Amino acid sequence: MGERIRILLPEDEVDRRISEIGRQISEAYNGKHVHLICVLKGGVCFTCELAKRITVPVSFDFMAVSSYGSGTESTGQVKIKKDLDEPLEGKDVLLVEDIIDSGNTLSSLLELLWMRKPASLKICTLLDKPSRRVRDVKVDYVGFSIPDEFVVGYGLDYDQKYRNLPYIGVVEFDD
């Protein structure tokens, strides 16, 4: 069985939207320093592109989490695979995600991050699948709301492939 990729969001559209979000964040954090937390691995491409478009001072940290265990459905229990290098206390934090669907992992991650006493904590995601939401989470900056399809590109993968695509595509499997 093979797969092919159908373009859902072309590169120029993704680029334009990231620029718009960068402007919104720059305005919201005017006069402040924003601390970006990239959720690895999928969020790295979006985080880097977004940071280039933010005009206020930024710093970065990275976190790798898992909530899947051995199954394909999220358990909602976050396992930290790589924790932050810097404390969050007193910082204006922007958590940057590649995609949000059920909200289970994000909800648990937010609880953990709030315990570290940031001055503020907001969420930015490139892609949102609101139809899959199980836990209510407030997402402050959304690139695109998308249908419930399996997407790749811009950091998102299928079996560790397609992360480097400069657009968002849908994986379609041959029969």
PDB file of C-alpha atoms in Angstrom:
ATOM      1  CA  MET A   1       0.000   0.000   0.000  1.00  0.00           C
ATOM      2  CA  GLY A   2       1.410   3.384  -0.998  1.00  0.00           C
ATOM      3  CA  GLU A   3       0.453   6.904  -0.168  1.00  0.00           C
ATOM      4  CA  ARG A   4       0.281  10.202  -1.962  1.00  0.00           C
ATOM      5  CA  ILE A   5      -0.009  13.736  -0.679  1.00  0.00           C
ATOM      6  CA  ARG A   6      -2.819  16.082  -1.675  1.00  0.00           C
ATOM      7  CA  ILE A   7      -2.092  19.770  -1.020  1.00  0.00           C
ATOM      8  CA  LEU A   8      -4.534  21.196   1.520  1.00  0.00           C
ATOM      9  CA  LEU A   9      -2.804  24.522   2.249  1.00  0.00           C
ATOM     10  CA  PRO A  10      -0.225  25.728  -0.304  1.00  0.00           C
ATOM     11  CA  GLU A  11       3.087  27.202   0.805  1.00  0.00           C
ATOM     12  CA  ASP A  12       2.212  30.826  -0.017  1.00  0.00           C
ATOM     13  CA  GLU A  13      -1.020  30.624   2.006  1.00  0.00           C
ATOM     14  CA  VAL A  14       0.801  29.121   5.017  1.00  0.00           C
ATOM     15  CA  ASP A  15       3.533  31.754   4.754  1.00  0.00           C
ATOM     16  CA  ARG A  16       1.001  34.601   4.569  1.00  0.00           C
ATOM     17  CA  ARG A  17      -0.920  33.333   7.609  1.00  0.00           C
ATOM     18  CA  ILE A  18       2.242  32.898   9.706  1.00  0.00           C
ATOM     19  CA  SER A  19       3.156  36.520   8.895  1.00  0.00           C
ATOM     20  CA  GLU A  20      -0.290  37.637  10.091  1.00  0.00           C
ATOM     21  CA  ILE A  21       0.061  35.694  13.353  1.00  0.00           C
ATOM     22  CA  GLY A  22       3.545  37.142  13.851  1.00  0.00           C
ATOM     23  CA  ARG A  23       2.089  40.654  13.557  1.00  0.00           C
ATOM     24  CA  GLN A  24      -0.704  39.839  16.028  1.00  0.00           C
ATOM     25  CA  ILE A  25       1.768  38.437  18.558  1.00  0.00           C
ATOM     26  CA  SER A  26       4.115  41.405  18.102  1.00  0.00           C
ATOM     27  CA  GLU A  27       1.240  43.797  18.839  1.00  0.00           C
ATOM     28  CA  ALA A  28       0.008  41.787  21.831  1.00  0.00           C
ATOM     29  CA  TYR A  29       3.482  41.617  23.388  1.00  0.00           C
ATOM     30  CA  ASN A  30       4.549  45.153  22.461  1.00  0.00           C
ATOM     31  CA  GLY A  31       7.162  46.324  24.981  1.00  0.00           C
ATOM     32  CA  LYS A  32       7.584  42.813  26.378  1.00  0.00           C
ATOM     33  CA  HIS A  33       9.806  39.802  25.841  1.00  0.00           C
ATOM     34  CA  VAL A  34       8.006  36.618  24.757  1.00  0.00           C
ATOM     35  CA  HIS A  35       9.336  33.185  25.668  1.00  0.00           C
ATOM     36  CA  LEU A  36       8.402  30.622  23.000  1.00  0.00           C
ATOM     37  CA  ILE A  37       8.056  26.991  24.026  1.00  0.00           C
ATOM     38  CA  CYS A  38       8.170  24.717  21.000  1.00  0.00           C
ATOM     39  CA  VAL A  39       6.530  21.325  21.391  1.00  0.00           C
ATOM     40  CA  LEU A  40       8.800  18.890  19.568  1.00  0.00           C
ATOM     41  CA  LYS A  41       9.113  17.461  17.003  1.00  0.00           C
ATOM     42  CA  GLY A  42       6.223  18.680  14.948  1.00  0.00           C
ATOM     43  CA  GLY A  43       6.261  22.270  16.158  1.00  0.00           C
ATOM     44  CA  VAL A  44       9.841  23.089  15.202  1.00  0.00           C
ATOM     45  CA  CYS A  45       9.254  24.278  11.619  1.00  0.00           C
ATOM     46  CA  PHE A  46       6.307  26.468  12.603  1.00  0.00           C
ATOM     47  CA  THR A  47       8.120  27.873  15.659  1.00  0.00           C
ATOM     48  CA  CYS A  48      11.143  28.918  13.621  1.00  0.00           C
ATOM     49  CA  GLU A  49       9.068  30.545  10.878  1.00  0.00           C
ATOM     50  CA  LEU A  50       6.862  32.285  13.432  1.00  0.00           C
ATOM     51  CA  ALA A  51       9.809  33.604  15.455  1.00  0.00           C
ATOM     52  CA  LYS A  52      11.273  35.237  12.330  1.00  0.00           C
ATOM     53  CA  ARG A  53       8.079  37.272  12.006  1.00  0.00           C
ATOM     54  CA  ILE A  54       7.799  38.426  15.629  1.00  0.00           C
ATOM     55  CA  THR A  55       9.312  41.872  16.108  1.00  0.00           C
ATOM     56  CA  VAL A  56       9.528  41.920  19.931  1.00  0.00           C
ATOM     57  CA  PRO A  57      12.402  40.129  21.704  1.00  0.00           C
ATOM     58  CA  VAL A  58      11.971  36.352  21.856  1.00  0.00           C
ATOM     59  CA  SER A  59      13.681  33.468  23.569  1.00  0.00           C
ATOM     60  CA  PHE A  60      13.175  29.776  22.895  1.00  0.00           C
ATOM     61  CA  ASP A  61      12.872  26.569  24.819  1.00  0.00           C
ATOM     62  CA  PHE A  62      11.831  23.111  23.719  1.00  0.00           C
ATOM     63  CA  MET A  63       9.738  20.374  25.199  1.00  0.00           C
ATOM     64  CA  ALA A  64       8.989  16.875  23.979  1.00  0.00           C
ATOM     65  CA  VAL A  65       5.898  15.179  25.364  1.00  0.00           C
ATOM     66  CA  SER A  66       3.942  12.042  24.669  1.00  0.00           C
ATOM     67  CA  SER A  67       0.493  10.901  25.689  1.00  0.00           C
ATOM     68  CA  TYR A  68       0.057   7.886  23.480  1.00  0.00           C
ATOM     69  CA  GLY A  69       1.835   5.022  25.223  1.00  0.00           C
ATOM     70  CA  SER A  70       1.563   1.930  23.042  1.00  0.00           C
ATOM     71  CA  GLY A  71      -1.818   2.756  21.483  1.00  0.00           C
ATOM     72  CA  THR A  72      -3.046   5.145  18.843  1.00  0.00           C
ATOM     73  CA  GLU A  73      -5.437   7.105  21.081  1.00  0.00           C
ATOM     74  CA  SER A  74      -4.187   9.742  23.498  1.00  0.00           C
ATOM     75  CA  THR A  75      -4.308   8.719  27.148  1.00  0.00           C
ATOM     76  CA  GLY A  76      -4.344  12.361  28.210  1.00  0.00           C
ATOM     77  CA  GLN A  77      -1.533  11.608  30.660  1.00  0.00           C
ATOM     78  CA  VAL A  78       1.490  13.608  29.575  1.00  0.00           C
ATOM     79  CA  LYS A  79       4.866  11.920  29.706  1.00  0.00           C
ATOM     80  CA  ILE A  80       7.727  14.413  29.440  1.00  0.00           C
ATOM     81  CA  LYS A  81      10.401  13.079  27.102  1.00  0.00           C
ATOM     82  CA  LYS A  82      12.440  16.318  27.107  1.00  0.00           C
ATOM     83  CA  ASP A  83      11.780  18.987  29.691  1.00  0.00           C
ATOM     84  CA  LEU A  84      12.475  22.709  29.507  1.00  0.00           C
ATOM     85  CA  ASP A  85      15.992  24.006  30.088  1.00  0.00           C
ATOM     86  CA  GLU A  86      14.916  27.332  31.636  1.00  0.00           C
ATOM     87  CA  PRO A  87      12.521  28.184  34.496  1.00  0.00           C
ATOM     88  CA  LEU A  88       9.243  29.871  33.497  1.00  0.00           C
ATOM     89  CA  GLU A  89       8.584  31.915  36.608  1.00  0.00           C
ATOM     90  CA  GLY A  90       7.663  35.494  35.737  1.00  0.00           C
ATOM     91  CA  LYS A  91       7.962  35.001  31.957  1.00  0.00           C
ATOM     92  CA  ASP A  92       5.387  35.757  29.280  1.00  0.00           C
ATOM     93  CA  VAL A  93       5.142  32.330  27.687  1.00  0.00           C
ATOM     94  CA  LEU A  94       3.726  31.366  24.308  1.00  0.00           C
ATOM     95  CA  LEU A  95       3.328  27.616  23.815  1.00  0.00           C
ATOM     96  CA  VAL A  96       3.715  26.814  20.110  1.00  0.00           C
ATOM     97  CA  GLU A  97       2.076  23.671  18.741  1.00  0.00           C
ATOM     98  CA  ASP A  98       1.925  22.191  15.261  1.00  0.00           C
ATOM     99  CA  ILE A  99      -1.624  20.850  15.605  1.00  0.00           C
ATOM    100  CA  ILE A 100      -4.329  20.597  18.240  1.00  0.00           C
ATOM    101  CA  ASP A 101      -7.032  18.007  17.999  1.00  0.00           C
ATOM    102  CA  SER A 102      -8.542  16.348  21.114  1.00  0.00           C
ATOM    103  CA  GLY A 103      -6.973  18.845  23.519  1.00  0.00           C
ATOM    104  CA  ASN A 104      -6.157  16.066  26.018  1.00  0.00           C
ATOM    105  CA  THR A 105      -2.380  16.402  25.873  1.00  0.00           C
ATOM    106  CA  LEU A 106      -2.503  20.196  25.696  1.00  0.00           C
ATOM    107  CA  SER A 107      -4.825  20.465  28.692  1.00  0.00           C
ATOM    108  CA  SER A 108      -2.490  18.347  30.836  1.00  0.00           C
ATOM    109  CA  LEU A 109       0.561  20.224  29.575  1.00  0.00           C
ATOM    110  CA  LEU A 110      -1.018  23.585  30.448  1.00  0.00           C
ATOM    111  CA  GLU A 111      -1.667  22.421  34.028  1.00  0.00           C
ATOM    112  CA  LEU A 112       1.986  21.449  34.340  1.00  0.00           C
ATOM    113  CA  LEU A 113       3.259  24.726  32.875  1.00  0.00           C
ATOM    114  CA  TRP A 114       0.997  26.904  35.074  1.00  0.00           C
ATOM    115  CA  MET A 115       2.530  25.221  38.141  1.00  0.00           C
ATOM    116  CA  ARG A 116       5.852  26.748  37.046  1.00  0.00           C
ATOM    117  CA  LYS A 117       4.424  30.259  37.629  1.00  0.00           C
ATOM    118  CA  PRO A 118       4.756  32.101  34.309  1.00  0.00           C
ATOM    119  CA  ALA A 119       3.510  35.717  34.234  1.00  0.00           C
ATOM    120  CA  SER A 120       1.257  34.707  31.337  1.00  0.00           C
ATOM    121  CA  LEU A 121       0.700  31.609  29.233  1.00  0.00           C
ATOM    122  CA  LYS A 122      -0.909  31.630  25.805  1.00  0.00           C
ATOM    123  CA  ILE A 123      -1.230  29.051  23.036  1.00  0.00           C
ATOM    124  CA  CYS A 124      -0.424  29.330  19.351  1.00  0.00           C
ATOM    125  CA  THR A 125      -1.031  26.528  16.865  1.00  0.00           C
ATOM    126  CA  LEU A 126      -0.542  26.283  13.146  1.00  0.00           C
ATOM    127  CA  LEU A 127      -3.438  23.852  12.724  1.00  0.00           C
ATOM    128  CA  ASP A 128      -6.592  23.253  14.721  1.00  0.00           C
ATOM    129  CA  LYS A 129      -9.053  20.373  14.365  1.00  0.00           C
ATOM    130  CA  PRO A 130     -11.974  21.650  16.451  1.00  0.00           C
ATOM    131  CA  SER A 131     -14.203  18.745  15.376  1.00  0.00           C
ATOM    132  CA  ARG A 132     -11.911  16.389  17.348  1.00  0.00           C
ATOM    133  CA  ARG A 133     -11.931  18.432  20.573  1.00  0.00           C
ATOM    134  CA  VAL A 134     -12.617  16.425  23.716  1.00  0.00           C
ATOM    135  CA  ARG A 135     -11.144  18.841  26.285  1.00  0.00           C
ATOM    136  CA  ASP A 136     -11.947  22.539  26.118  1.00  0.00           C
ATOM    137  CA  VAL A 137      -8.749  24.544  25.674  1.00  0.00           C
ATOM    138  CA  LYS A 138      -8.517  28.221  24.784  1.00  0.00           C
ATOM    139  CA  VAL A 139      -6.243  28.650  21.783  1.00  0.00           C
ATOM    140  CA  ASP A 140      -5.133  32.264  21.460  1.00  0.00           C
ATOM    141  CA  TYR A 141      -3.604  32.158  17.956  1.00  0.00           C
ATOM    142  CA  VAL A 142      -4.765  29.721  15.268  1.00  0.00           C
ATOM    143  CA  GLY A 143      -3.226  29.477  11.833  1.00  0.00           C
ATOM    144  CA  PHE A 144      -5.904  27.370  10.199  1.00  0.00           C
ATOM    145  CA  SER A 145      -8.917  25.351  11.303  1.00  0.00           C
ATOM    146  CA  ILE A 146      -8.876  22.181   9.248  1.00  0.00           C
ATOM    147  CA  PRO A 147     -11.165  19.189   8.718  1.00  0.00           C
ATOM    148  CA  ASP A 148     -10.477  15.862  10.394  1.00  0.00           C
ATOM    149  CA  GLU A 149      -7.936  14.548   7.899  1.00  0.00           C
ATOM    150  CA  PHE A 150      -4.439  13.136   8.417  1.00  0.00           C
ATOM    151  CA  VAL A 151      -2.076  15.985   7.543  1.00  0.00           C
ATOM    152  CA  VAL A 152       1.665  16.258   6.972  1.00  0.00           C
ATOM    153  CA  GLY A 153       4.191  18.931   6.120  1.00  0.00           C
ATOM    154  CA  TYR A 154       5.590  21.919   7.962  1.00  0.00           C
ATOM    155  CA  GLY A 155       6.865  19.611  10.699  1.00  0.00           C
ATOM    156  CA  LEU A 156       3.980  17.159  10.766  1.00  0.00           C
ATOM    157  CA  ASP A 157       4.870  13.632   9.732  1.00  0.00           C
ATOM    158  CA  TYR A 158       3.591  10.268   8.692  1.00  0.00           C
ATOM    159  CA  ASP A 159       5.973   7.559   9.906  1.00  0.00           C
ATOM    160  CA  GLN A 160       8.734  10.216  10.199  1.00  0.00           C
ATOM    161  CA  LYS A 161       8.278  11.230   6.542  1.00  0.00           C
ATOM    162  CA  TYR A 162       7.064  14.477   4.948  1.00  0.00           C
ATOM    163  CA  ARG A 163       8.030  16.854   7.817  1.00  0.00           C
ATOM    164  CA  ASN A 164      10.056  18.914   5.340  1.00  0.00           C
ATOM    165  CA  LEU A 165       7.191  19.696   2.965  1.00  0.00           C
ATOM    166  CA  PRO A 166       6.768  23.499   2.678  1.00  0.00           C
ATOM    167  CA  TYR A 167       2.958  23.124   2.553  1.00  0.00           C
ATOM    168  CA  ILE A 168       0.267  21.248   4.484  1.00  0.00           C
ATOM    169  CA  GLY A 169      -0.888  18.115   2.717  1.00  0.00           C
ATOM    170  CA  VAL A 170      -3.331  15.310   3.328  1.00  0.00           C
ATOM    171  CA  VAL A 171      -2.059  11.747   3.230  1.00  0.00           C
ATOM    172  CA  GLU A 172      -4.148   9.641   0.875  1.00  0.00           C
ATOM    173  CA  PHE A 173      -3.549   5.920   0.755  1.00  0.00           C
ATOM    174  CA  ASP A 174      -3.710   3.817  -2.402  1.00  0.00           C
ATOM    175  CA  ASP A 175      -6.028   0.808  -2.178  1.00  0.00           C
TER     176      ASP A 175
END
